[in-house]
Structures are given as C-alpha cells and as structure tokens.
Amino acid sequence: MEQFRINIRFDGLDADDHVIDMRLFGEAMIGLEKTLSAGLNALATGSVPPRSKLMLAIKATPPRDGCVQLDAVIELAQGVLPILKPALLAAGGAIAKHLISATIKRFGGSRGQSASEVEKVLDLMKVEKDDRQRERETLLGVIDRLRPAAVQMMAPVGRSAEQLTITSANDDDPTVFDVPMAQALRSRSDLEVSEMQPMRLKVDGITVHTRTLKVEDPNVPGRYVTAEVRDPAFTDGENVYTQSVTKMLDVQAKATYREGILHRIHIMDAKAAA
C-alpha cells in the first residue's frame, strides 16, 4: 500500500510525564482525522467525496515509548487522480502538515499565516497557474468548514499539554501550535495572535493559583490586562514572577488582540528589567 506519514507530538504539563488526558487526546485524534481526510481527499480527487468513497485512509501507529507521540499514516487507495498521485507520494507529509497548519491558523488568530500555508500546499501539489485559483477556492472552502475539527485538534493544549507539534518526513521544520492559538480557537470572539515578541511590562498584581499577573497595557497607561505565565519557572518557589509586584519585567510573550485592542498576554520567559 502506497503511503506517507506525519509525526504528532504533545509536550508540556501532563505530557512531560508521558501521559495525557484520554478524552482530550481522543478529541485531538478525531479532529486530526477529520482535517486530513477532508483536505487531502479534496486535493486527491478534486472534490470532497462522501466518507464511503474516501480515496485516502488515515491510520495511527502505536504511541512511542517515553513520550506522547505517534505517527499518522495516510494510505492511498484506487481513485486518486493520476496527475496528483506523484506529488502526494513525494511530499505528502509536508502537504498534510501545511494543511493542518492552514486550518488551525485560520481560526486560531493567524489568518494571514493560514493563507501562506494554503499557498505552500498548492506549491507542493505542483498546481499549474491556470488551475491555481480553482484549487485555492476548493481548499479554502474545505478549510472554512473545519473549525470544529480545529478545536478538537487543539483540545489538549492548555489543559493537558502546552503545545502540539507536527513534523513530516519530508522536511526538518516542525510546526508548533501553542496555548494562545488554542485559546483563540475556543473563543467566541475573533482574536488575533501575535508572533513571539519582547515586551516590557509593569506588574500590578499576581494570582499564584491561576499563574496570572495583572499588568499595565504597554500602549495605554492606566489600562490593565491579564498576563498568563506559561513559563515552568513560575512554580519554582520564589522566582522572578512572585517577586515582580510593582516592578518591571522584560518578557518574551505573545499577545492576543480583540478588535485591535490588547486582550491578553501569554508570557513564555521573563527577567527583571534592568
């Protein structure tokens, strides 16, 4: 059976102890299968076939020892368009990775990056210029129906794991999906997630049991927002966070925005400002 595969890995929180919440993990696997099945079958056949006529079968390998990690194996059946079959066999893993990324980023606060991921899929499929707009519209139409699957894929993130990483055998560039993206997916509001960036924050208060700080909006003096601390150092007894009240912190963080206004900050690392 002709096939290709991607690697799926969860890290952080429970996953660091090589376990993960079973219900959330099950949701993630269902969401991954739905996304890969809908997107890859549409690419392979030119349309979205009914589930009884799928041209690609999505299967999972046993989890690997010592981590929350497994492979998704995609098998090609009869019916894949001959013109597309070589591209799937040559770069199927990378195509699958970018398809997952386009779907999660589309609803996870990074629409611009989602569009770039779609173009990467079309490049890898070697879609001719005359067919590109039609194929783009087909793929975007599929992705637009996959928000529930994207939410499922990210179900463990922020609850039982810190991040989901997807890697293909075709390249050495893993794609990481983190808590800010997961929260944007689950939000009823349309949130935008920034790239990781340095920020200088004035801390007004701390709530230890929720691992949050109340900080002044760097762009609007007198306005305060919540900052989640995702840094494992927060639990190390006395640390830069527990000693930060009324002080300035230099942090590496992602910010989420709602209608252009700072909504929440996610701190990954920090040190006392000089």
Tab-separated table of C-alpha atoms in Angstrom:
chain	number	residue	atom	x	y	z
A	1	MET	CA	0.000	0.000	0.000
A	2	GLU	CA	1.441	3.408	-1.018
A	3	GLN	CA	1.552	5.778	1.934
A	4	PHE	CA	3.109	8.779	3.658
A	5	ARG	CA	3.073	9.951	7.268
A	6	ILE	CA	3.381	12.812	9.732
A	7	ASN	CA	4.514	12.837	13.354
A	8	ILE	CA	2.213	14.178	16.083
A	9	ARG	CA	3.642	15.158	19.467
A	10	PHE	CA	2.262	16.808	22.604
A	11	ASP	CA	4.636	18.445	25.121
A	12	GLY	CA	4.303	20.225	28.470
A	13	LEU	CA	2.031	19.809	31.512
A	14	ASP	CA	0.828	16.186	31.767
A	15	ALA	CA	2.655	15.274	28.569
A	16	ASP	CA	6.004	15.938	30.252
A	17	ASP	CA	5.223	12.923	32.450
A	18	HIS	CA	4.421	10.894	29.301
A	19	VAL	CA	0.664	10.860	29.968
A	20	ILE	CA	-2.228	12.926	28.643
A	21	ASP	CA	-5.938	13.322	29.353
A	22	MET	CA	-7.609	10.460	27.461
A	23	ARG	CA	-10.784	12.321	26.497
A	24	LEU	CA	-8.892	15.356	25.204
A	25	PHE	CA	-6.406	13.160	23.355
A	26	GLY	CA	-9.296	11.292	21.741
A	27	GLU	CA	-10.825	14.580	20.598
A	28	ALA	CA	-7.488	15.615	19.099
A	29	MET	CA	-7.192	12.389	17.116
A	30	ILE	CA	-10.745	12.759	15.777
A	31	GLY	CA	-10.062	16.366	14.755
A	32	LEU	CA	-6.814	15.422	13.031
A	33	GLU	CA	-8.504	12.626	11.103
A	34	LYS	CA	-11.354	14.909	10.007
A	35	THR	CA	-8.953	17.617	8.831
A	36	LEU	CA	-6.624	15.278	6.967
A	37	SER	CA	-9.482	13.272	5.484
A	38	ALA	CA	-11.425	16.282	4.195
A	39	GLY	CA	-8.434	18.280	2.969
A	40	LEU	CA	-6.302	15.516	1.465
A	41	ASN	CA	-9.224	13.745	-0.187
A	42	ALA	CA	-10.296	17.046	-1.762
A	43	LEU	CA	-6.766	17.554	-3.102
A	44	ALA	CA	-6.504	13.963	-4.305
A	45	THR	CA	-9.847	13.852	-6.132
A	46	GLY	CA	-10.677	17.480	-6.909
A	47	SER	CA	-13.753	17.443	-4.663
A	48	VAL	CA	-14.862	16.312	-1.211
A	49	PRO	CA	-16.159	12.742	-1.609
A	50	PRO	CA	-18.641	11.153	0.809
A	51	ARG	CA	-16.957	9.224	3.604
A	52	SER	CA	-17.999	5.945	1.968
A	53	LYS	CA	-15.846	6.791	-1.067
A	54	LEU	CA	-12.709	8.256	0.510
A	55	MET	CA	-9.540	7.770	-1.529
A	56	LEU	CA	-7.189	8.142	1.445
A	57	ALA	CA	-7.238	6.140	4.673
A	58	ILE	CA	-5.903	7.818	7.847
A	59	LYS	CA	-4.419	5.444	10.427
A	60	ALA	CA	-2.343	5.828	13.612
A	61	THR	CA	0.751	3.973	14.740
A	62	PRO	CA	1.121	2.846	18.384
A	63	PRO	CA	2.396	5.642	20.685
A	64	ARG	CA	6.165	5.757	21.070
A	65	ASP	CA	7.779	4.839	24.361
A	66	GLY	CA	8.663	7.697	26.692
A	67	CYS	CA	6.568	10.478	25.176
A	68	VAL	CA	3.081	11.443	23.965
A	69	GLN	CA	3.965	10.955	20.328
A	70	LEU	CA	2.694	8.902	17.397
A	71	ASP	CA	2.549	8.905	13.603
A	72	ALA	CA	-0.471	9.405	11.383
A	73	VAL	CA	-0.150	7.141	8.337
A	74	ILE	CA	-2.031	8.167	5.192
A	75	GLU	CA	-2.624	5.339	2.695
A	76	LEU	CA	-3.569	5.962	-0.936
A	77	ALA	CA	-6.372	3.862	-2.421
A	78	GLN	CA	-7.601	3.498	-6.003
A	79	GLY	CA	-9.210	6.682	-7.305
A	80	VAL	CA	-6.514	9.258	-6.554
A	81	LEU	CA	-6.148	11.476	-9.628
A	82	PRO	CA	-3.071	10.188	-11.511
A	83	ILE	CA	-1.747	13.704	-12.069
A	84	LEU	CA	-1.712	14.357	-8.301
A	85	LYS	CA	-0.507	10.972	-7.054
A	86	PRO	CA	3.249	11.650	-7.600
A	87	ALA	CA	3.040	14.885	-5.576
A	88	LEU	CA	1.286	13.123	-2.699
A	89	LEU	CA	3.845	10.321	-2.638
A	90	ALA	CA	6.798	12.722	-2.911
A	91	ALA	CA	5.654	15.384	-0.453
A	92	GLY	CA	2.502	14.063	1.203
A	93	GLY	CA	3.801	14.516	4.737
A	94	ALA	CA	4.675	18.168	4.142
A	95	ILE	CA	1.335	18.729	2.383
A	96	ALA	CA	-0.502	17.236	5.366
A	97	LYS	CA	1.497	19.365	7.806
A	98	HIS	CA	0.728	22.593	5.941
A	99	LEU	CA	-2.942	21.604	5.622
A	100	ILE	CA	-3.206	21.148	9.394
A	101	SER	CA	-1.366	24.428	9.916
A	102	ALA	CA	-3.627	26.313	7.495
A	103	THR	CA	-6.701	25.007	9.323
A	104	ILE	CA	-5.553	25.767	12.870
A	105	LYS	CA	-4.137	29.191	11.961
A	106	ARG	CA	-7.289	30.123	10.027
A	107	PHE	CA	-9.331	30.018	13.232
A	108	GLY	CA	-6.505	30.392	15.774
A	109	GLY	CA	-5.753	34.074	15.332
A	110	SER	CA	-3.334	33.949	12.372
A	111	ARG	CA	-5.374	34.274	9.176
A	112	GLY	CA	-2.506	35.814	7.215
A	113	GLN	CA	-0.267	32.871	8.012
A	114	SER	CA	-3.104	30.497	7.137
A	115	ALA	CA	-3.240	31.934	3.619
A	116	SER	CA	0.519	31.405	3.286
A	117	GLU	CA	0.120	27.778	4.367
A	118	VAL	CA	-2.514	27.236	1.661
A	119	GLU	CA	-0.080	28.558	-0.951
A	120	LYS	CA	2.573	26.130	0.309
A	121	VAL	CA	0.126	23.261	-0.152
A	122	LEU	CA	-0.564	24.345	-3.738
A	123	ASP	CA	3.174	24.704	-4.415
A	124	LEU	CA	3.875	21.193	-3.134
A	125	MET	CA	0.975	19.806	-5.168
A	126	LYS	CA	2.576	21.465	-8.217
A	127	VAL	CA	-0.729	23.038	-9.212
A	128	GLU	CA	-0.460	24.755	-12.595
A	129	LYS	CA	-1.028	28.516	-12.786
A	130	ASP	CA	-4.259	28.158	-14.784
A	131	ASP	CA	-5.726	25.811	-12.153
A	132	ARG	CA	-4.379	27.549	-9.073
A	133	GLN	CA	-7.322	29.823	-8.305
A	134	ARG	CA	-9.814	26.978	-8.667
A	135	GLU	CA	-7.758	24.687	-6.423
A	136	ARG	CA	-7.266	27.506	-3.923
A	137	GLU	CA	-11.013	28.106	-3.725
A	138	THR	CA	-11.673	24.384	-3.309
A	139	LEU	CA	-9.170	24.079	-0.471
A	140	LEU	CA	-10.330	27.265	1.268
A	141	GLY	CA	-13.909	26.041	1.015
A	142	VAL	CA	-12.926	22.826	2.781
A	143	ILE	CA	-10.927	24.646	5.473
A	144	ASP	CA	-13.793	27.057	6.174
A	145	ARG	CA	-15.902	24.072	7.285
A	146	LEU	CA	-13.231	22.669	9.586
A	147	ARG	CA	-13.363	24.980	12.602
A	148	PRO	CA	-14.944	22.281	14.830
A	149	ALA	CA	-12.177	19.887	13.773
A	150	ALA	CA	-9.533	22.531	14.528
A	151	VAL	CA	-10.968	22.989	18.026
A	152	GLN	CA	-10.818	19.224	18.517
A	153	MET	CA	-7.208	19.007	17.303
A	154	MET	CA	-6.149	21.525	19.924
A	155	ALA	CA	-8.306	20.120	22.757
A	156	PRO	CA	-5.366	19.015	24.977
A	157	VAL	CA	-3.389	22.255	24.506
A	158	GLY	CA	-3.582	24.489	27.562
A	159	ARG	CA	-5.302	21.741	29.562
A	160	SER	CA	-3.138	18.619	29.449
A	161	ALA	CA	-0.255	19.794	27.231
A	162	GLU	CA	1.447	23.093	26.456
A	163	GLN	CA	1.791	22.557	22.730
A	164	LEU	CA	1.146	20.348	19.717
A	165	THR	CA	3.981	19.782	17.240
A	166	ILE	CA	3.515	18.400	13.728
A	167	THR	CA	6.518	17.160	11.747
A	168	SER	CA	6.711	15.481	8.360
A	169	ALA	CA	9.359	13.158	6.986
A	170	ASN	CA	9.746	15.490	4.011
A	171	ASP	CA	11.330	18.354	5.931
A	172	ASP	CA	13.097	19.248	9.161
A	173	ASP	CA	10.883	22.217	10.080
A	174	PRO	CA	8.352	21.260	12.763
A	175	THR	CA	5.234	23.374	13.166
A	176	VAL	CA	4.252	24.211	16.752
A	177	PHE	CA	0.764	25.193	17.919
A	178	ASP	CA	0.582	26.695	21.410
A	179	VAL	CA	-1.809	27.906	24.111
A	180	PRO	CA	-2.537	31.375	22.653
A	181	MET	CA	-3.668	29.739	19.414
A	182	ALA	CA	-5.758	27.173	21.304
A	183	GLN	CA	-7.498	29.898	23.303
A	184	ALA	CA	-8.197	31.911	20.153
A	185	LEU	CA	-9.768	28.803	18.611
A	186	ARG	CA	-12.053	28.288	21.614
A	187	SER	CA	-13.022	31.941	21.944
A	188	ARG	CA	-16.391	33.195	20.768
A	189	SER	CA	-14.642	36.437	19.825
A	190	ASP	CA	-12.449	36.921	16.766
A	191	LEU	CA	-8.962	37.127	18.293
A	192	GLU	CA	-5.649	37.899	16.597
A	193	VAL	CA	-2.479	36.274	17.987
A	194	SER	CA	0.893	37.997	17.610
A	195	GLU	CA	4.260	36.408	16.990
A	196	MET	CA	6.577	35.932	19.964
A	197	GLN	CA	7.961	39.351	20.866
A	198	PRO	CA	9.908	41.155	23.596
A	199	MET	CA	7.775	43.311	25.883
A	200	ARG	CA	8.477	45.416	28.973
A	201	LEU	CA	5.615	45.096	31.445
A	202	LYS	CA	4.739	46.852	34.689
A	203	VAL	CA	3.252	44.317	37.120
A	204	ASP	CA	0.373	45.481	39.310
A	205	GLY	CA	-0.591	42.175	40.943
A	206	ILE	CA	-0.230	38.411	40.922
A	207	THR	CA	-2.611	35.468	41.407
A	208	VAL	CA	-0.481	32.422	42.128
A	209	HIS	CA	-3.077	29.656	41.805
A	210	THR	CA	-4.067	30.767	38.278
A	211	ARG	CA	-0.496	31.641	37.238
A	212	THR	CA	-1.573	35.107	36.131
A	213	LEU	CA	-0.285	38.636	36.511
A	214	LYS	CA	-2.194	41.867	36.209
A	215	VAL	CA	-0.060	44.164	34.060
A	216	GLU	CA	-0.370	47.639	32.605
A	217	ASP	CA	-1.091	47.797	28.884
A	218	PRO	CA	2.262	48.931	27.394
A	219	ASN	CA	0.425	51.124	24.881
A	220	VAL	CA	-2.335	52.541	27.120
A	221	PRO	CA	-1.137	53.822	30.526
A	222	GLY	CA	-3.697	53.196	33.256
A	223	ARG	CA	-5.312	50.281	31.430
A	224	TYR	CA	-4.648	46.803	32.847
A	225	VAL	CA	-4.857	43.371	31.244
A	226	THR	CA	-4.255	39.795	32.351
A	227	ALA	CA	-0.973	38.072	31.540
A	228	GLU	CA	-0.853	34.266	31.696
A	229	VAL	CA	2.524	32.823	32.678
A	230	ARG	CA	3.298	29.685	30.653
A	231	ASP	CA	6.910	29.607	31.873
A	232	PRO	CA	7.571	26.465	34.023
A	233	ALA	CA	9.781	28.633	36.267
A	234	PHE	CA	6.598	30.103	37.787
A	235	THR	CA	6.291	27.046	40.040
A	236	ASP	CA	9.905	27.179	41.282
A	237	GLY	CA	9.211	28.704	44.714
A	238	GLU	CA	10.438	32.289	44.908
A	239	ASN	CA	11.096	33.436	41.345
A	240	VAL	CA	11.119	36.470	39.088
A	241	TYR	CA	7.310	36.391	38.847
A	242	THR	CA	6.459	36.074	42.544
A	243	GLN	CA	8.823	38.972	43.248
A	244	SER	CA	7.544	41.162	40.428
A	245	VAL	CA	4.670	43.130	42.002
A	246	THR	CA	5.047	46.886	41.296
A	247	LYS	CA	8.206	46.121	39.301
A	248	MET	CA	9.067	45.993	35.619
A	249	LEU	CA	9.637	42.733	33.764
A	250	ASP	CA	11.305	42.174	30.411
A	251	VAL	CA	9.434	39.245	28.872
A	252	GLN	CA	9.175	37.123	25.770
A	253	ALA	CA	5.467	36.850	25.100
A	254	LYS	CA	2.635	36.511	22.643
A	255	ALA	CA	-0.244	38.972	22.747
A	256	THR	CA	-3.844	38.449	21.693
A	257	TYR	CA	-5.942	41.310	20.354
A	258	ARG	CA	-9.700	41.723	20.092
A	259	GLU	CA	-10.836	44.304	17.536
A	260	GLY	CA	-7.318	45.743	17.563
A	261	ILE	CA	-7.208	46.214	21.352
A	262	LEU	CA	-4.830	44.238	23.573
A	263	HIS	CA	-6.860	41.458	25.181
A	264	ARG	CA	-4.390	39.114	26.883
A	265	ILE	CA	-0.656	38.421	27.160
A	266	HIS	CA	0.983	34.988	27.288
A	267	ILE	CA	4.426	35.111	28.918
A	268	MET	CA	6.913	32.388	27.995
A	269	ASP	CA	10.032	33.798	29.693
A	270	ALA	CA	10.938	36.777	31.867
A	271	LYS	CA	13.675	38.575	33.746
A	272	ALA	CA	13.698	41.621	35.995
A	273	ALA	CA	14.103	44.791	33.959
A	274	ALA	CA	17.459	46.489	34.360
